[in-house]
Amino acid sequence: MTIVEPRPAAIRTEHVDVLVVGAGISGIGAAYHLRERFPAKSFTILDALDRPGGTWWTHRYPGARSDSDLFTFGYRFKPWRGPSIASAGEILSYLDEVIEENGLRERIRHGHRVTAARWSSREQLWTVEVTRVDTGEQLRFTTGFLWMCQGYYRHDQGYVPEWPGLDRFRGTVVHPQRWPEDLDHAGKRVVVIGSGATAATLIPAIAPAAAHVTMLQRSPTFFLARPRTHELATTLRALDIPEEWTHEILRRAHIAQGAELTRMSFESPDELRKFLIEEMRAMLPEGFDVDRHFNPRYRPWQQRIAVVPEGDFFAALREGRASVVTDTIDTFTESGIRVASGEELEADIVVTATGFDLSLFGEIAFTVDDEPVDFTERVTYRGLMISGVPNMAYVFGYFRNSWTLRADLVSEFVCRLLAHMGEKDASTVVPQLRPQDAGMPLRSWADPQDFNAGYVMRSMDRMFRQGDREPWTHMHEYVEEREMLPAADLDDGLTYR
């Protein structure tokens, strides 16, 4: 008897003109621009999560909020009507409005995880392999242009160092990216490891109910207290100014303020350090050891400044609901953490607010004409395309400004590029080094002297490179790029076929 094995089901293939990966801030913005500029083009957004929003959906820890103002974190085309600092829920509502107002809901495929992307020069197409998260079904998409908007870190797990004795701890250990909905911190002793924006957000949110919250930091961070609602917004709204005007005025005000802080961080860092420390000192209990706990080793803005709305983090310290320990971990014990000084911090719950792991293009396997793409050997083109990789753009935001400011600029650039391809009757565009770039010195994707946050330093060996000249550089400031990108020559460094 001959046994005939059943043939595997054929993989269903769909084609779209543009395929967007990611339905967070970047992907939703990209979809808006595509719909506005190219109403006849077909496009689809693929996202592994079960609803749009990216970070604002996955970060569900108490108090999750923006760490930059919403007038610049919001889109240029959609006025922000709320407070300057907003909760994750408010941001999700805003994104839902953008989706509904622009008919984008039916363009998004949730629970679709991209696993591989193959470019064929013969077909002049990307073939993208996709797995349905809920069923495991394998799907396939082809597209003429691939737009990576998936963010820059792993949503499914955060970064957690290896600490001695962690397995001995009898309490609960939780990372903010994996916050359990049923975690009860009321009356509990909580130690939050880390002192970045997440810790500054989480601590004032849980301190009122917890027995006590201790922020354990290896080294200090700069904090800056700001009002939830900008006083200028209050003034303008009292005058019944149109929301579009208020949005643009506040947007410009926040951009100018951010540009001044950035200028000072390079030109007069000691003056800026003194300003930030004195601002913090005024909000801390009298006699607090500010130099030990709030005077970082790095230059101001060499890492992000954690914004504290209404100084709520400092209020928790003044009220004695929270405290700060600056030390290194010697070992976990059964009942807490022993630090290098010998002090033991007793804890029922330990929160590892220790950052995230950077993920390059969602860790998707890329090939070009059957050759695997080693991004560590490639060079960025203006921080939005990669040398030798055809018909692919990506979004990476700013370190010192809101992510959305750059997402908007990149969207406008990509749409201008797609229009330029149409004018040339070209189906392929690829960044390629010019003759004058032969032997160009290659640099790391980020300069530690400019910005040296932990996730940047941990990712140096897995990222693409940059050159020493345009258009092979990135990590510019917004005040530069808002003039640079719209004026960029689309025939410089790009080859069309």
Coordinates of C-alpha atoms in Angstrom, one line a residue, residues 254-268 271-272 301 479:
H254 CA 8.4 73.3 23.5
I255 CA 10.7 72.9 20.5
A256 CA 12.5 76.2 21.3
Q257 CA 12.8 75.2 25.0
G258 CA 14.2 71.8 24.1
A259 CA 16.7 73.4 21.6
E260 CA 17.9 75.8 24.3
L261 CA 18.5 72.9 26.8
T262 CA 20.4 71.0 24.0
R263 CA 22.5 74.0 23.1
M264 CA 23.4 74.5 26.8
S265 CA 24.3 70.9 27.2
F266 CA 27.1 71.3 24.6
E267 CA 28.1 74.9 25.0
S268 CA 27.7 75.4 28.8
E271 CA 25.8 76.0 33.8
L272 CA 23.1 73.6 32.8
W301 CA 21.5 65.4 28.0
V479 CA 16.4 72.0 14.7

